[in-house]
PDB file of C-alpha atoms in Angstrom:
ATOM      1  CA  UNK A  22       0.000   0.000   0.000  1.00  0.00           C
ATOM      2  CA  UNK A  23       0.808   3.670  -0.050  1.00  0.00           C
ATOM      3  CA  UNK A  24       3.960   5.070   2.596  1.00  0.00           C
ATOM      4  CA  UNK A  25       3.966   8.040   3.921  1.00  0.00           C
ATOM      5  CA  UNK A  26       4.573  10.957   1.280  1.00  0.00           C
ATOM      6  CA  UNK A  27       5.568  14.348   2.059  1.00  0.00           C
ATOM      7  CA  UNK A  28       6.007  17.478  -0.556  1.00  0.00           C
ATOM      8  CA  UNK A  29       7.794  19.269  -1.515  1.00  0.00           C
ATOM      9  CA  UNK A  30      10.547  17.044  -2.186  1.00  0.00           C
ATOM     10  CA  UNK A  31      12.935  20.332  -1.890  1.00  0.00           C
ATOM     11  CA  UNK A  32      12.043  24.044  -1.387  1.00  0.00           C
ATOM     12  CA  UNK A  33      14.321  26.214  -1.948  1.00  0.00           C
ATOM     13  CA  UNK A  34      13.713  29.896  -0.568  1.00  0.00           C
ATOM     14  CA  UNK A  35      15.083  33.363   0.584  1.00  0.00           C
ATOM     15  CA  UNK A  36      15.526  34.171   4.263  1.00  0.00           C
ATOM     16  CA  UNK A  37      12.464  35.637   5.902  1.00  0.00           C
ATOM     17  CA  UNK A  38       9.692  33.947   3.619  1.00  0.00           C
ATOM     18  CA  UNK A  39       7.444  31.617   5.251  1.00  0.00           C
ATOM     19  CA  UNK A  40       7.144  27.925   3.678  1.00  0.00           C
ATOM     20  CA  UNK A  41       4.736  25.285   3.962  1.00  0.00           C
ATOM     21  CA  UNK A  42       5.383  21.952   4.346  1.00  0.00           C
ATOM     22  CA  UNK A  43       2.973  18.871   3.785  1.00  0.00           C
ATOM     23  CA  UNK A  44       2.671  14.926   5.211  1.00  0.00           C
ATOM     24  CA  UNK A  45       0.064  12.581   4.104  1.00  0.00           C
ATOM     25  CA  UNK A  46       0.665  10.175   6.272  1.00  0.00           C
ATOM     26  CA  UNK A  47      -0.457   6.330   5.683  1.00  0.00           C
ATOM     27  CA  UNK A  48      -4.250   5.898   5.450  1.00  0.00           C
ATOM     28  CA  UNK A  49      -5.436   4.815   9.505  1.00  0.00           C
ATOM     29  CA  UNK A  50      -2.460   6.054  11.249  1.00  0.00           C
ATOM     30  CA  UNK A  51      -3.355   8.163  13.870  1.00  0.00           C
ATOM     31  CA  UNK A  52      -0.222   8.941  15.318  1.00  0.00           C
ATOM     32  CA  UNK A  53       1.791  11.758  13.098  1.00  0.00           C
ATOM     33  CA  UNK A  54       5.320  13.052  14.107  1.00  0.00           C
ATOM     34  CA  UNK A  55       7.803  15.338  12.422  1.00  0.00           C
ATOM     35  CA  UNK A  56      11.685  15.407  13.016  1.00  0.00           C
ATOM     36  CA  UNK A  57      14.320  17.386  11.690  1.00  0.00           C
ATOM     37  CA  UNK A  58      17.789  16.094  10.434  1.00  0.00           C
ATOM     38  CA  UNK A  59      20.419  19.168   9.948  1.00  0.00           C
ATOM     39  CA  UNK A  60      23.423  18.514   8.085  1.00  0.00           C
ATOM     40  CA  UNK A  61      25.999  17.604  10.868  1.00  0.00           C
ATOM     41  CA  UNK A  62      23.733  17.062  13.449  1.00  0.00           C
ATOM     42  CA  UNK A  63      21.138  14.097  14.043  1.00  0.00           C
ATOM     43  CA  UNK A  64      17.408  13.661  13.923  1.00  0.00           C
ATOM     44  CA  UNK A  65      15.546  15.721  16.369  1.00  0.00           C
ATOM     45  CA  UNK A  66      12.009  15.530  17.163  1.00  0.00           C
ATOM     46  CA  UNK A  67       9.478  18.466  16.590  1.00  0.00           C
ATOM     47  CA  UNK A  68       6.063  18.031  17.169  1.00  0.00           C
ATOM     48  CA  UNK A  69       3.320  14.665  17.055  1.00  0.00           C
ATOM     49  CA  UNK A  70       0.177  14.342  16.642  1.00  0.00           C
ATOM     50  CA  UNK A  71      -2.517  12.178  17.935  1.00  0.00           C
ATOM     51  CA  UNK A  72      -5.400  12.350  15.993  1.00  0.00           C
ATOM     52  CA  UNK A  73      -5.585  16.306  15.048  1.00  0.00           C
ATOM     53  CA  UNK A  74      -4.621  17.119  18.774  1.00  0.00           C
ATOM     54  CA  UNK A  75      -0.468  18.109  19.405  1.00  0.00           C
ATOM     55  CA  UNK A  76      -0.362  17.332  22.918  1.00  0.00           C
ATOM     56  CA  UNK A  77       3.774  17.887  22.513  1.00  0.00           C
ATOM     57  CA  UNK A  78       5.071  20.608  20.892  1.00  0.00           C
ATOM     58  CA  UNK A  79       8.041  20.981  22.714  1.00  0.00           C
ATOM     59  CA  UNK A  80      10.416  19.863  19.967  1.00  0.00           C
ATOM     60  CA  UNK A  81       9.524  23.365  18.246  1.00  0.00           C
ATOM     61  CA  UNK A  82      12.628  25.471  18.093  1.00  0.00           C
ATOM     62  CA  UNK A  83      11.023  28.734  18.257  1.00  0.00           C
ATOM     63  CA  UNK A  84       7.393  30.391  17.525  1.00  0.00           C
ATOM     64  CA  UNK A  85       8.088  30.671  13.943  1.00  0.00           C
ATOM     65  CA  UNK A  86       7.487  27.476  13.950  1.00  0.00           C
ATOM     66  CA  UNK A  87       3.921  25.796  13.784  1.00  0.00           C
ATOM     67  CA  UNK A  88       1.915  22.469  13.089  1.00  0.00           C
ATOM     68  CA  UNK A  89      -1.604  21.136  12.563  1.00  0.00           C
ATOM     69  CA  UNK A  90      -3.320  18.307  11.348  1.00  0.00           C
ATOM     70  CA  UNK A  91      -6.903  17.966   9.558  1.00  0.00           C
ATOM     71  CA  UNK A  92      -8.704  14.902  11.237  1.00  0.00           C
ATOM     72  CA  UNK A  93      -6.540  12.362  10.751  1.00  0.00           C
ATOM     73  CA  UNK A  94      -4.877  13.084   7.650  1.00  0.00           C
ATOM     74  CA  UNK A  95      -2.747  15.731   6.030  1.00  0.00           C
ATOM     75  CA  UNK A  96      -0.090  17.456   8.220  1.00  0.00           C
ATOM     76  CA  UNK A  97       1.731  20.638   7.603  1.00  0.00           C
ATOM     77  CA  UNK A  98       4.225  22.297   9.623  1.00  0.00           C
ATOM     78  CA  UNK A  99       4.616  25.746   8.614  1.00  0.00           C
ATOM     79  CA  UNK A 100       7.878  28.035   9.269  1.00  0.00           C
ATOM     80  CA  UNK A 101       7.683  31.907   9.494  1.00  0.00           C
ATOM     81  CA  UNK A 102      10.570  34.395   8.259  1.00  0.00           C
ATOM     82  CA  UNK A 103      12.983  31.613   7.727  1.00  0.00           C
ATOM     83  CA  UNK A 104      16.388  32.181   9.165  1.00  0.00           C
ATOM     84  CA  UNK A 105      19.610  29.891   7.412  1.00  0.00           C
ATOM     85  CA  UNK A 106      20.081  27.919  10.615  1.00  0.00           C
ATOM     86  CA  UNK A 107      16.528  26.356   9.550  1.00  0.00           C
ATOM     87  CA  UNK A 108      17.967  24.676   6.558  1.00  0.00           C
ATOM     88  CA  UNK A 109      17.589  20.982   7.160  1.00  0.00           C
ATOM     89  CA  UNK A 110      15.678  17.681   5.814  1.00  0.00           C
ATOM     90  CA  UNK A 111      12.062  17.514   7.538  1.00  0.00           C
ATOM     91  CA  UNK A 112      10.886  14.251   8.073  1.00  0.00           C
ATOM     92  CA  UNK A 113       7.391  12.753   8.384  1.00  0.00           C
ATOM     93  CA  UNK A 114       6.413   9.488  10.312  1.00  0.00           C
ATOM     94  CA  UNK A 115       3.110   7.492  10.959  1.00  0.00           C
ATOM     95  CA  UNK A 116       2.031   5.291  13.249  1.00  0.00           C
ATOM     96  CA  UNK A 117      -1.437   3.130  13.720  1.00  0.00           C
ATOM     97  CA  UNK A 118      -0.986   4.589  17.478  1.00  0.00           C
ATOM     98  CA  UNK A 119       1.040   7.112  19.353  1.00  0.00           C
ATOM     99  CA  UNK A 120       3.097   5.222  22.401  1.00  0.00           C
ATOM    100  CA  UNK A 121       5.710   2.392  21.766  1.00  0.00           C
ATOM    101  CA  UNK A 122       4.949   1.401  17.778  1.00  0.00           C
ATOM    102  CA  UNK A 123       6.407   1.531  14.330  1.00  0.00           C
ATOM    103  CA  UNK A 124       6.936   4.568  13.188  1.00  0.00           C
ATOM    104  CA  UNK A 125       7.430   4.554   9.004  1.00  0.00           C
ATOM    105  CA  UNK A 126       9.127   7.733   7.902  1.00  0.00           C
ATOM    106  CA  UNK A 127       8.120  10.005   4.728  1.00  0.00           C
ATOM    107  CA  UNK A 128      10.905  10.647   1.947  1.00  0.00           C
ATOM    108  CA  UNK A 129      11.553  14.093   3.876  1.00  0.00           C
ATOM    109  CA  UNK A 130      11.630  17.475   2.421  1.00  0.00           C
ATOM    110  CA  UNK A 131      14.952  19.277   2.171  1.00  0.00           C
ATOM    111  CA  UNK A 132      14.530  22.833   2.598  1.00  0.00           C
ATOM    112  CA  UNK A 133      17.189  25.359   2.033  1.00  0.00           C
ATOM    113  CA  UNK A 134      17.406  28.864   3.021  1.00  0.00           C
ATOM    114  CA  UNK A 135      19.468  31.601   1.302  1.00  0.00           C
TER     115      UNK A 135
ATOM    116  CA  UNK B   8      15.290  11.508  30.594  1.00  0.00           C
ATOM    117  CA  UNK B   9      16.731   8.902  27.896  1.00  0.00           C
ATOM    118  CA  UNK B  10      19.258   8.315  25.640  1.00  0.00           C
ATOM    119  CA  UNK B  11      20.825   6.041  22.862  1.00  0.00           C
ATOM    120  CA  UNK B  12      24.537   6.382  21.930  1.00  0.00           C
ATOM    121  CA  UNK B  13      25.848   5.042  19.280  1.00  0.00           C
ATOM    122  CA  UNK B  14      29.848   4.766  19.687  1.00  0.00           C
ATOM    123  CA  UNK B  15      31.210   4.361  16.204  1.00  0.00           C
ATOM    124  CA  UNK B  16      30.396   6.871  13.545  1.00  0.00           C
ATOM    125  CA  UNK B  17      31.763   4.184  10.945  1.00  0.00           C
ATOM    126  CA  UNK B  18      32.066   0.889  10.740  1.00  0.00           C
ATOM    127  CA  UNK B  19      33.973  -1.031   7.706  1.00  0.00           C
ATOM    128  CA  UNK B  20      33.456  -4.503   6.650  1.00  0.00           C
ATOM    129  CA  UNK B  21      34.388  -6.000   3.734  1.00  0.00           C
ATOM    130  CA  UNK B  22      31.384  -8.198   1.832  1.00  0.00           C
ATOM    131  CA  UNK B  23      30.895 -11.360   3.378  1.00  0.00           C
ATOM    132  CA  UNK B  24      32.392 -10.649   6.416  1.00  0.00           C
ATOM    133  CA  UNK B  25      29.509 -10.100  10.188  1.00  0.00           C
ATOM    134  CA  UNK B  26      28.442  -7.045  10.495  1.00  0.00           C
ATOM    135  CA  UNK B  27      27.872  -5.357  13.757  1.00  0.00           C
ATOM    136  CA  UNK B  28      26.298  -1.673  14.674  1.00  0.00           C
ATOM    137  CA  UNK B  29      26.622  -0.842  18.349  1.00  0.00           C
ATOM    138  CA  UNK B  30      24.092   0.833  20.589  1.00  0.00           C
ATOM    139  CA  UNK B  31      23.802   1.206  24.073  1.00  0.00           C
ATOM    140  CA  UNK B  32      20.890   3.346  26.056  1.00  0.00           C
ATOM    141  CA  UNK B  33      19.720   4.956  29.206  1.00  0.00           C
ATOM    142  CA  UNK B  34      16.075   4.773  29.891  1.00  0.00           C
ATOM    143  CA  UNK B  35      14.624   4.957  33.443  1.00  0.00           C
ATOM    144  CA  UNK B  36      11.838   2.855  32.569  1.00  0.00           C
ATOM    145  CA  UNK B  37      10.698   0.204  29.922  1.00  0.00           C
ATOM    146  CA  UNK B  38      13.453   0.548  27.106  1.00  0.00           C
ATOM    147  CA  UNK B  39      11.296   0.588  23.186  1.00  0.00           C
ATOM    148  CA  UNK B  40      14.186   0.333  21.214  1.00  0.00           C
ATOM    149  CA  UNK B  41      14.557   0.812  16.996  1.00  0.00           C
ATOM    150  CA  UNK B  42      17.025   0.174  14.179  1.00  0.00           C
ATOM    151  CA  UNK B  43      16.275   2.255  11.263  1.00  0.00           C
ATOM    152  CA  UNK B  44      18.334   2.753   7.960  1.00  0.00           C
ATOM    153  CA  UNK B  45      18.653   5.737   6.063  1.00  0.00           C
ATOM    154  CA  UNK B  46      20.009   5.354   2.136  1.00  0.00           C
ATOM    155  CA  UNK B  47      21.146   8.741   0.593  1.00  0.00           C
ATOM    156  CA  UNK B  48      18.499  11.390  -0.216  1.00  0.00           C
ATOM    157  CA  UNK B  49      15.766   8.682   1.034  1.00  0.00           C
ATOM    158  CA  UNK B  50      13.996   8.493   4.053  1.00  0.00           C
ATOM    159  CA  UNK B  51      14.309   6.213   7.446  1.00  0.00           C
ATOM    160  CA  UNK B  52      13.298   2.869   6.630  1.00  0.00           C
ATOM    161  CA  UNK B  53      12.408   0.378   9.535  1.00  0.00           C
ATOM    162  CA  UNK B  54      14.723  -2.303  10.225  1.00  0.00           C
ATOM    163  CA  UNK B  55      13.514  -3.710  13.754  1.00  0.00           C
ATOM    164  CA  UNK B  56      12.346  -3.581  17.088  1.00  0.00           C
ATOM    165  CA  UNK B  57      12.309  -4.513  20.737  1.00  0.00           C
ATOM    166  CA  UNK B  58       9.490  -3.661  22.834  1.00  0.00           C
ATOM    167  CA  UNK B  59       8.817  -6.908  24.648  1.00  0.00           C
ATOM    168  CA  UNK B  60       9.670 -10.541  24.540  1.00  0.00           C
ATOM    169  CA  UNK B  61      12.279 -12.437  23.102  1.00  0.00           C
ATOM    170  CA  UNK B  62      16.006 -10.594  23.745  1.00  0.00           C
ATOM    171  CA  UNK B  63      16.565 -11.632  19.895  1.00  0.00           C
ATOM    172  CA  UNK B  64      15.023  -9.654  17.648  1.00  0.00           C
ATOM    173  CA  UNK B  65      14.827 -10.462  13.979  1.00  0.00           C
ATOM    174  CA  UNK B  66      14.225  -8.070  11.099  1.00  0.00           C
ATOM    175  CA  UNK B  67      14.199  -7.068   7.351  1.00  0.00           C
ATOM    176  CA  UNK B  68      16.873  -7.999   4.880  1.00  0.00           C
ATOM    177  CA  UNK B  69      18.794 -10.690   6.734  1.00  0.00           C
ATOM    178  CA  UNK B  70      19.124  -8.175   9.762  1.00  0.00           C
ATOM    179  CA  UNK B  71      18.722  -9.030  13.803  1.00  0.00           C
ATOM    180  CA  UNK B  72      19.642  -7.597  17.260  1.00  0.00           C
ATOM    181  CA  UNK B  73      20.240  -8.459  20.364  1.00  0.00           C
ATOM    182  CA  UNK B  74      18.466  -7.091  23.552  1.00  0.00           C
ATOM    183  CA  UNK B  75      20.725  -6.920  26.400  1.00  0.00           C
ATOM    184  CA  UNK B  76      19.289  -5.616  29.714  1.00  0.00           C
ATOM    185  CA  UNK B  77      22.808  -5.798  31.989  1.00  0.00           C
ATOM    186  CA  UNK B  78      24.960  -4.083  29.012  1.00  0.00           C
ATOM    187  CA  UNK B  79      21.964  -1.718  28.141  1.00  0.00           C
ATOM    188  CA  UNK B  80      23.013  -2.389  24.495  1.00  0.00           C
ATOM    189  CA  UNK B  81      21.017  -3.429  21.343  1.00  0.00           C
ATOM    190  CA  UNK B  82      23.607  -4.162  19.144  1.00  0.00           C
ATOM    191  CA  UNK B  83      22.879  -4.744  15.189  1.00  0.00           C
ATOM    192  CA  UNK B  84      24.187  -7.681  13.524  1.00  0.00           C
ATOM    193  CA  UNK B  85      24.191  -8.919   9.998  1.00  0.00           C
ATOM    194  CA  UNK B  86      26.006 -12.764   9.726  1.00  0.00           C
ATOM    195  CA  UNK B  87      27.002 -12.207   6.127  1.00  0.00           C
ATOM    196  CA  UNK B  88      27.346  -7.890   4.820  1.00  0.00           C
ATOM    197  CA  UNK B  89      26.792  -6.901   1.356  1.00  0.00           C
ATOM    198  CA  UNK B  90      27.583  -4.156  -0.411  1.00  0.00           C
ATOM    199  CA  UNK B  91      24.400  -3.245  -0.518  1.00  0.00           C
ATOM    200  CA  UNK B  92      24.215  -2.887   3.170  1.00  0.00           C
ATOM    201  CA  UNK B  93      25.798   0.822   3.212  1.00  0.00           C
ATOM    202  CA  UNK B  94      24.410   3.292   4.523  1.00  0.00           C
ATOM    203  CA  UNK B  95      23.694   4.862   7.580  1.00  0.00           C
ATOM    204  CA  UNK B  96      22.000   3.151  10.557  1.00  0.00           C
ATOM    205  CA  UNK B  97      20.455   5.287  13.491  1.00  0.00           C
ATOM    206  CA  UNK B  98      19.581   3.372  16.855  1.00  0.00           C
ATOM    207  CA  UNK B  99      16.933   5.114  18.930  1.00  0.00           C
ATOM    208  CA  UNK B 100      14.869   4.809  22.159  1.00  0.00           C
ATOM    209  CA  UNK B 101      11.090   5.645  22.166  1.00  0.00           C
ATOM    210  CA  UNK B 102       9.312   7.082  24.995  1.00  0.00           C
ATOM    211  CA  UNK B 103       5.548   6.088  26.282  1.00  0.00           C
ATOM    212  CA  UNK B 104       4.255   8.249  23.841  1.00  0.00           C
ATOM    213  CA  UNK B 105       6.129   7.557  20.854  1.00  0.00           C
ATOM    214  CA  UNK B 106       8.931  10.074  20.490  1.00  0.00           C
ATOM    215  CA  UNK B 107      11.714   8.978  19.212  1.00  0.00           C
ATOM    216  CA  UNK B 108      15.034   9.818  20.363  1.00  0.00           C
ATOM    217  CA  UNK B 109      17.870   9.071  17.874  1.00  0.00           C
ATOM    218  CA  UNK B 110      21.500   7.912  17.699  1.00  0.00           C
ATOM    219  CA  UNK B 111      23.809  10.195  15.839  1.00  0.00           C
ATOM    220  CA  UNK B 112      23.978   7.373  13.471  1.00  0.00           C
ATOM    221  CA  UNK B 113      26.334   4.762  12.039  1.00  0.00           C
ATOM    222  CA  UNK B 114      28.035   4.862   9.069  1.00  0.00           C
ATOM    223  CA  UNK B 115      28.288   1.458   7.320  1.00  0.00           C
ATOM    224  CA  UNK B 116      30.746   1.133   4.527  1.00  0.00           C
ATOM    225  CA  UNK B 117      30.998  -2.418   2.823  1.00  0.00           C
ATOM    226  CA  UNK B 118      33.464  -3.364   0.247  1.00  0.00           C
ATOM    227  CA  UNK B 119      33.346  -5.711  -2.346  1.00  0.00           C
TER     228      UNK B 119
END
């Protein structure tokens, strides 16, 4: 069946725009996380979602930073003025449940700031 | 508060030959432990896990670890590498809720 997409597949933009990104996660998953992986450094978790509720968002680096989730679908995590230090691959998971599960991870979106 | 190290940031093996990708943790609870595999400009693909049971845990493509509650290591282990086998292997913990909390990651380098 269908994985996890997630588009763009790369965004380029200038610092200070704001940029959208998008999950569709897999089709029953309730659970819906997002992690960032900078060049250099590892994967760090952002935000997850249980059903359309984010009862964590204390992954979020700053308040440019924001998430939501329609039902129990499509994600997007949206970043405000852009700074270069936000350049990084954003990754999407699912899960059929948040708590201790299989997570299966989008393609990612690599998103570079100028 | 938890953690997963992973100690080598590359291993080399030479086809053929056992691979193994350490991992040890710190969890004050429960340990959910992953392998996942990342190939260039792709995404995490799941490898295996350890919640409960069995301290040998068996995965995809020929790979299996080993859950070992006195070392506080999950090691990854391949008998027989292949080339195809390189790329970059992150070892993480997962709390009740489901975070995931990631090794720096391993990478694997196999030669023919």
């Amino acid at each position: 069946g269908a994985g996890v997409s997630q588009s763009p597949s790369n965004k380029v933009t200038e610092k200070g725009k704001d940029v959208e990104l998008r999950c569709d996660p897999i089709s029953g998953h309730t659970a819906l996380y997002w992690y960032r992986q900078r060049l250099g450094q590892g994967l760090e978790f952002l935000i997850y979602f249980q059903g359309n509720s984010a009862p964590d968002k204390s992954g979020l680096p700053s308040d440019r930073f924001s998430a939501e989730r329609t039902g129990e679908s499509v994600s997007t995590l949206t970043i405000q003025r852009t700074q270069q230090e936000d350049s990084a691959v954003y990754l999407c998971a699912s899960g059929l449940k948040t708590g201790p599960d299989t997570q299966y991870f989008g393609p990612g979106t690599r998103l570079t700031v100028l | 508060a938890q953690s997963v190290a992973q100690p080598e940031d590359q291993v080399n093996v030479a086809e053929g030959n056992p691979l193994t990708v350490k991992c040890t943790y710190s969890v004050s609870g429960n340990p959910y432990l992953f392998w996942y595999v990342q190939y260039p400009n792709r995404g995490l693909q799941f490898l295996l896990k350890y919640i409960t049971g069995d301290n040998l845990v068996k995965g995809s493509y020929g790979f299996e670890a080993e859950f070992n509650k006195s070392q506080t290591s999950f090691h990854l282990k391949k008998p027989s590498a292949l080339v195809s086998d390189s790329a970059l292997y992150f070892c993480a913990v997962q709390d009740s809720w489901g975070k995931l909390q990631f090794g720096a990651g391993t990478q694997v380098v196999v030669t023919p």
